[in-house]
PDB file of C-alpha atoms and ligand atoms in Angstrom:
ATOM      1  CA  UNK A1487       0.000   0.000   0.000  1.00  0.00           C
ATOM      2  CA  UNK A1488       1.160   3.545  -0.774  1.00  0.00           C
ATOM      3  CA  UNK A1489       2.719   5.380   2.124  1.00  0.00           C
ATOM      4  CA  UNK A1490       0.927   8.428   3.463  1.00  0.00           C
ATOM      5  CA  UNK A1491       3.353  11.323   3.586  1.00  0.00           C
ATOM      6  CA  UNK A1492       2.629  14.565   5.467  1.00  0.00           C
ATOM      7  CA  UNK A1493       4.462  17.833   5.043  1.00  0.00           C
ATOM      8  CA  UNK A1494       4.827  20.020   8.100  1.00  0.00           C
ATOM      9  CA  UNK A1495       5.885  23.373   6.643  1.00  0.00           C
ATOM     10  CA  UNK A1496       6.982  26.547   8.370  1.00  0.00           C
ATOM     11  CA  UNK A1497       9.861  28.820   9.273  1.00  0.00           C
ATOM     12  CA  UNK A1498      10.869  26.997  12.475  1.00  0.00           C
ATOM     13  CA  UNK A1499      13.168  29.866  13.496  1.00  0.00           C
ATOM     14  CA  UNK A1500      13.635  28.150  15.895  1.00  0.00           C
ATOM     15  CA  UNK A1501      11.716  24.930  16.546  1.00  0.00           C
ATOM     16  CA  UNK A1502       9.629  25.187  19.736  1.00  0.00           C
ATOM     17  CA  UNK A1503       8.043  22.571  21.968  1.00  0.00           C
ATOM     18  CA  UNK A1504       4.725  23.534  20.385  1.00  0.00           C
ATOM     19  CA  UNK A1505       6.131  22.530  16.986  1.00  0.00           C
ATOM     20  CA  UNK A1506       7.399  19.262  18.463  1.00  0.00           C
ATOM     21  CA  UNK A1507       3.982  18.513  19.901  1.00  0.00           C
ATOM     22  CA  UNK A1508       2.333  19.077  16.504  1.00  0.00           C
ATOM     23  CA  UNK A1509       5.012  16.925  14.880  1.00  0.00           C
ATOM     24  CA  UNK A1510       4.294  14.001  17.207  1.00  0.00           C
ATOM     25  CA  UNK A1511       0.574  14.295  16.425  1.00  0.00           C
ATOM     26  CA  UNK A1512       1.278  14.452  12.685  1.00  0.00           C
ATOM     27  CA  UNK A1513       3.346  11.323  13.086  1.00  0.00           C
ATOM     28  CA  UNK A1514       0.169   9.455  14.102  1.00  0.00           C
ATOM     29  CA  UNK A1515      -1.616  10.522  10.919  1.00  0.00           C
ATOM     30  CA  UNK A1516       1.073   9.670   8.408  1.00  0.00           C
ATOM     31  CA  UNK A1517       3.673   7.018   7.694  1.00  0.00           C
ATOM     32  CA  UNK A1518       6.274   9.706   7.098  1.00  0.00           C
ATOM     33  CA  UNK A1519       6.455  13.372   8.063  1.00  0.00           C
ATOM     34  CA  UNK A1520       8.692  15.812   6.243  1.00  0.00           C
ATOM     35  CA  UNK A1521       9.413  19.009   8.153  1.00  0.00           C
ATOM     36  CA  UNK A1522       9.647  21.571   5.355  1.00  0.00           C
ATOM     37  CA  UNK A1523      11.554  24.771   6.055  1.00  0.00           C
ATOM     38  CA  UNK A1524      10.861  27.650   3.707  1.00  0.00           C
ATOM     39  CA  UNK A1525      13.929  29.384   2.286  1.00  0.00           C
ATOM     40  CA  UNK A1526      12.524  32.874   2.523  1.00  0.00           C
ATOM     41  CA  UNK A1527      14.662  35.714   1.149  1.00  0.00           C
ATOM     42  CA  UNK A1528      12.129  38.248   2.423  1.00  0.00           C
ATOM     43  CA  UNK A1529      12.842  37.459   6.091  1.00  0.00           C
ATOM     44  CA  UNK A1530      16.038  37.821   8.084  1.00  0.00           C
ATOM     45  CA  UNK A1531      16.051  34.729  10.267  1.00  0.00           C
ATOM     46  CA  UNK A1532      18.009  34.278  13.482  1.00  0.00           C
ATOM     47  CA  UNK A1533      19.104  30.786  12.442  1.00  0.00           C
ATOM     48  CA  UNK A1534      20.159  29.915   8.895  1.00  0.00           C
ATOM     49  CA  UNK A1535      18.200  27.230   7.075  1.00  0.00           C
ATOM     50  CA  UNK A1536      21.159  24.867   7.532  1.00  0.00           C
ATOM     51  CA  UNK A1537      21.194  25.520  11.295  1.00  0.00           C
ATOM     52  CA  UNK A1538      17.446  24.961  11.542  1.00  0.00           C
ATOM     53  CA  UNK A1539      17.678  21.679   9.652  1.00  0.00           C
ATOM     54  CA  UNK A1540      20.578  20.598  11.860  1.00  0.00           C
ATOM     55  CA  UNK A1541      18.619  21.448  15.033  1.00  0.00           C
ATOM     56  CA  UNK A1542      15.555  19.521  13.879  1.00  0.00           C
ATOM     57  CA  UNK A1543      17.659  16.521  12.887  1.00  0.00           C
ATOM     58  CA  UNK A1544      19.401  16.602  16.284  1.00  0.00           C
ATOM     59  CA  UNK A1545      16.042  16.485  18.036  1.00  0.00           C
ATOM     60  CA  UNK A1546      13.981  14.092  15.907  1.00  0.00           C
ATOM     61  CA  UNK A1547      16.701  12.383  13.886  1.00  0.00           C
ATOM     62  CA  UNK A1548      16.299   9.073  15.718  1.00  0.00           C
ATOM     63  CA  UNK A1549      12.846   8.625  14.184  1.00  0.00           C
ATOM     64  CA  UNK A1550      13.343   7.259  10.659  1.00  0.00           C
ATOM     65  CA  UNK A1551       9.836   8.404   9.733  1.00  0.00           C
ATOM     66  CA  UNK A1552      10.687  12.066  10.228  1.00  0.00           C
ATOM     67  CA  UNK A1553      12.958  14.072   7.977  1.00  0.00           C
ATOM     68  CA  UNK A1554      13.793  17.761   7.638  1.00  0.00           C
ATOM     69  CA  UNK A1555      14.267  19.496   4.305  1.00  0.00           C
ATOM     70  CA  UNK A1556      14.237  23.022   2.978  1.00  0.00           C
ATOM     71  CA  UNK A1557      12.210  24.220   0.034  1.00  0.00           C
ATOM     72  CA  UNK A1558      11.848  27.213  -2.249  1.00  0.00           C
ATOM     73  CA  UNK A1559       8.811  28.221  -4.266  1.00  0.00           C
ATOM     74  CA  UNK A1560       5.314  26.888  -3.884  1.00  0.00           C
ATOM     75  CA  UNK A1561       4.533  24.532  -1.042  1.00  0.00           C
ATOM     76  CA  UNK A1562       2.201  22.450  -3.232  1.00  0.00           C
ATOM     77  CA  UNK A1563       5.054  21.895  -5.709  1.00  0.00           C
ATOM     78  CA  UNK A1564       7.264  20.680  -2.880  1.00  0.00           C
ATOM     79  CA  UNK A1565       4.419  18.463  -1.659  1.00  0.00           C
ATOM     80  CA  UNK A1566       4.186  16.857  -5.114  1.00  0.00           C
ATOM     81  CA  UNK A1567       7.972  16.442  -5.225  1.00  0.00           C
ATOM     82  CA  UNK A1568       8.000  14.642  -1.869  1.00  0.00           C
ATOM     83  CA  UNK A1569       4.870  12.594  -2.598  1.00  0.00           C
ATOM     84  CA  UNK A1570       2.974  14.252   0.262  1.00  0.00           C
ATOM     85  CA  UNK A1571      -0.813  14.188   0.295  1.00  0.00           C
ATOM     86  CA  UNK A1572      -1.212  16.096   3.565  1.00  0.00           C
ATOM     87  CA  UNK A1573      -0.086  19.503   4.731  1.00  0.00           C
ATOM     88  CA  UNK A1574      -0.083  19.796   8.515  1.00  0.00           C
ATOM     89  CA  UNK A1575      -0.342  23.123  10.296  1.00  0.00           C
ATOM     90  CA  UNK A1576      -0.715  23.849  13.978  1.00  0.00           C
ATOM     91  CA  UNK A1577      -3.516  26.085  15.227  1.00  0.00           C
ATOM     92  CA  UNK A1578      -3.061  27.857  18.533  1.00  0.00           C
ATOM     93  CA  UNK A1579      -5.705  30.527  18.923  1.00  0.00           C
ATOM     94  CA  UNK A1580      -8.536  32.010  16.860  1.00  0.00           C
ATOM     95  CA  UNK A1581      -6.070  34.679  15.734  1.00  0.00           C
ATOM     96  CA  UNK A1582      -4.190  32.028  13.720  1.00  0.00           C
ATOM     97  CA  UNK A1583      -7.323  31.000  11.893  1.00  0.00           C
ATOM     98  CA  UNK A1584      -7.674  33.717   9.240  1.00  0.00           C
ATOM     99  CA  UNK A1585      -4.118  33.435   7.934  1.00  0.00           C
ATOM    100  CA  UNK A1586      -4.236  29.646   8.030  1.00  0.00           C
ATOM    101  CA  UNK A1587      -7.598  29.484   6.255  1.00  0.00           C
ATOM    102  CA  UNK A1588      -6.314  31.747   3.475  1.00  0.00           C
ATOM    103  CA  UNK A1589      -3.238  29.596   2.970  1.00  0.00           C
ATOM    104  CA  UNK A1590      -5.216  26.346   3.062  1.00  0.00           C
ATOM    105  CA  UNK A1591      -7.738  27.601   0.510  1.00  0.00           C
ATOM    106  CA  UNK A1592      -5.014  28.983  -1.755  1.00  0.00           C
ATOM    107  CA  UNK A1593      -3.152  25.680  -1.578  1.00  0.00           C
ATOM    108  CA  UNK A1594      -6.383  23.816  -2.351  1.00  0.00           C
ATOM    109  CA  UNK A1595      -6.915  26.051  -5.394  1.00  0.00           C
ATOM    110  CA  UNK A1596      -3.369  25.276  -6.528  1.00  0.00           C
ATOM    111  CA  UNK A1597      -3.711  21.548  -5.941  1.00  0.00           C
ATOM    112  CA  UNK A1598      -6.888  19.627  -5.248  1.00  0.00           C
ATOM    113  CA  UNK A1599      -4.968  16.455  -4.395  1.00  0.00           C
ATOM    114  CA  UNK A1600      -3.331  17.863  -1.276  1.00  0.00           C
ATOM    115  CA  UNK A1601      -5.368  18.267   1.888  1.00  0.00           C
ATOM    116  CA  UNK A1602      -4.456  20.662   4.711  1.00  0.00           C
ATOM    117  CA  UNK A1603      -5.122  19.398   8.210  1.00  0.00           C
ATOM    118  CA  UNK A1604      -4.970  21.546  11.333  1.00  0.00           C
ATOM    119  CA  UNK A1605      -3.784  20.120  14.603  1.00  0.00           C
ATOM    120  CA  UNK A1606      -3.987  21.679  18.033  1.00  0.00           C
ATOM    121  CA  UNK A1607      -0.955  21.543  20.274  1.00  0.00           C
ATOM    122  CA  UNK A1608      -1.250  20.996  24.024  1.00  0.00           C
ATOM    123  CA  UNK A1609      -2.890  23.966  25.760  1.00  0.00           C
ATOM    124  CA  UNK A1610       0.354  24.713  27.602  1.00  0.00           C
ATOM    125  CA  UNK A1611       1.936  25.654  24.270  1.00  0.00           C
ATOM    126  CA  UNK A1612      -0.972  27.738  22.995  1.00  0.00           C
ATOM    127  CA  UNK A1613       0.905  31.009  23.533  1.00  0.00           C
ATOM    128  CA  UNK A1614       4.321  29.785  22.365  1.00  0.00           C
ATOM    129  CA  UNK A1615       5.689  31.162  19.122  1.00  0.00           C
ATOM    130  CA  UNK A1616       9.193  31.289  17.666  1.00  0.00           C
ATOM    131  CA  UNK A1617       8.917  35.083  17.528  1.00  0.00           C
ATOM    132  CA  UNK A1618       8.154  35.449  21.255  1.00  0.00           C
ATOM    133  CA  UNK A1619      10.726  32.845  22.238  1.00  0.00           C
ATOM    134  CA  UNK A1620      13.396  34.845  20.385  1.00  0.00           C
ATOM    135  CA  UNK A1621      12.244  38.082  21.979  1.00  0.00           C
ATOM    136  CA  UNK A1622      12.272  36.659  25.502  1.00  0.00           C
ATOM    137  CA  UNK A1623      15.659  35.003  24.963  1.00  0.00           C
ATOM    138  CA  UNK A1624      17.110  38.202  23.469  1.00  0.00           C
ATOM    139  CA  UNK A1625      15.968  40.186  26.515  1.00  0.00           C
ATOM    140  CA  UNK A1626      17.481  37.697  28.949  1.00  0.00           C
ATOM    141  CA  UNK A1627      14.271  35.859  29.937  1.00  0.00           C
ATOM    142  CA  UNK A1628      13.979  32.163  30.639  1.00  0.00           C
ATOM    143  CA  UNK A1629      12.706  30.014  27.772  1.00  0.00           C
ATOM    144  CA  UNK A1630      13.275  26.646  29.460  1.00  0.00           C
ATOM    145  CA  UNK A1631      10.347  24.340  28.799  1.00  0.00           C
ATOM    146  CA  UNK A1632       9.259  26.306  25.731  1.00  0.00           C
ATOM    147  CA  UNK A1633      11.947  24.958  23.399  1.00  0.00           C
ATOM    148  CA  UNK A1634      14.041  21.771  23.408  1.00  0.00           C
ATOM    149  CA  UNK A1635      17.219  22.056  25.495  1.00  0.00           C
ATOM    150  CA  UNK A1636      19.487  22.015  22.453  1.00  0.00           C
ATOM    151  CA  UNK A1637      17.567  24.955  20.976  1.00  0.00           C
ATOM    152  CA  UNK A1638      17.845  26.767  24.304  1.00  0.00           C
ATOM    153  CA  UNK A1639      21.621  26.289  24.239  1.00  0.00           C
ATOM    154  CA  UNK A1640      21.848  27.555  20.663  1.00  0.00           C
ATOM    155  CA  UNK A1641      19.698  30.565  21.495  1.00  0.00           C
ATOM    156  CA  UNK A1642      21.990  31.413  24.389  1.00  0.00           C
ATOM    157  CA  UNK A1643      25.056  31.077  22.182  1.00  0.00           C
ATOM    158  CA  UNK A1644      23.542  33.216  19.441  1.00  0.00           C
ATOM    159  CA  UNK A1645      22.099  36.045  21.537  1.00  0.00           C
TER     160      UNK A1645
HETATM  161  O1  PNS B2797       5.610  29.216   9.996  1.00  0.00           O
HETATM  162  P1  PNS B2797       5.235  30.192   8.928  1.00  0.00           P
HETATM  163  O2  PNS B2797       6.336  31.153   8.671  1.00  0.00           O
HETATM  164  O3  PNS B2797       3.912  30.864   9.182  1.00  0.00           O
HETATM  165  O4  PNS B2797       5.063  29.296   7.585  1.00  0.00           O
HETATM  166  C1  PNS B2797       4.544  29.832   6.406  1.00  0.00           C
HETATM  167  C2  PNS B2797       4.699  28.858   5.221  1.00  0.00           C
HETATM  168  C3  PNS B2797       6.147  28.483   5.017  1.00  0.00           C
HETATM  169  C4  PNS B2797       3.879  27.611   5.490  1.00  0.00           C
HETATM  170  C5  PNS B2797       4.131  29.595   3.976  1.00  0.00           C
HETATM  171  O5  PNS B2797       4.696  30.865   3.883  1.00  0.00           O
HETATM  172  C6  PNS B2797       4.368  28.845   2.661  1.00  0.00           C
HETATM  173  O6  PNS B2797       3.862  27.768   2.464  1.00  0.00           O
HETATM  174  N1  PNS B2797       5.147  29.461   1.765  1.00  0.00           N
HETATM  175  C7  PNS B2797       5.468  28.876   0.480  1.00  0.00           C
HETATM  176  C8  PNS B2797       4.960  29.735  -0.665  1.00  0.00           C
HETATM  177  C9  PNS B2797       3.572  29.304  -1.118  1.00  0.00           C
HETATM  178  O7  PNS B2797       3.326  28.169  -1.424  1.00  0.00           O
HETATM  179  N2  PNS B2797       2.652  30.307  -1.191  1.00  0.00           N
HETATM  180  C10 PNS B2797       1.313  30.127  -1.719  1.00  0.00           C
HETATM  181  C11 PNS B2797       0.342  29.374  -0.849  1.00  0.00           C
HETATM  182  S1  PNS B2797      -0.084  30.189   0.648  1.00  0.00           S
END
């Protein structure tokens, strides 16, 4: 039988425990999950794409069903290239909904074969975002428990 592949796309700058929670849920829906990091020239990230891939591999690399790759261009094209039939996105609060709905409907218009599914992370991560984690870390606050330890160490080294 054909394997069900899910793409979990995003910026992951850096990966948070909320992302990890979504990833473990996505893992239950698909045989393989590809974490897809957008190479976005419009943004100035804290971590390079190579660093983000390395961090994700460090954390989830022991699971052969999870891989991390970068992509450029349209997400649906990358989904076709990887054989993915699902796009997984995490939803935290109602405020995420509008942006996510727009993307899901645009992706559906671009490809009817790929379905977007939204997953909810544990409530304790509902306020966690990469942007806020970076801000707190930059200002000397404690981000323990919000990101994996290796990400915490890298944040400390970087900031
Ligand atoms: O975590 P982010 O930064 O909100 O992720 C956004 C991402 C990478 C999922 C989105 O920007 C994306 O899919 N970009 C690829 C370009 C694309 O396919 N655009 C058209 C459909 S919305």
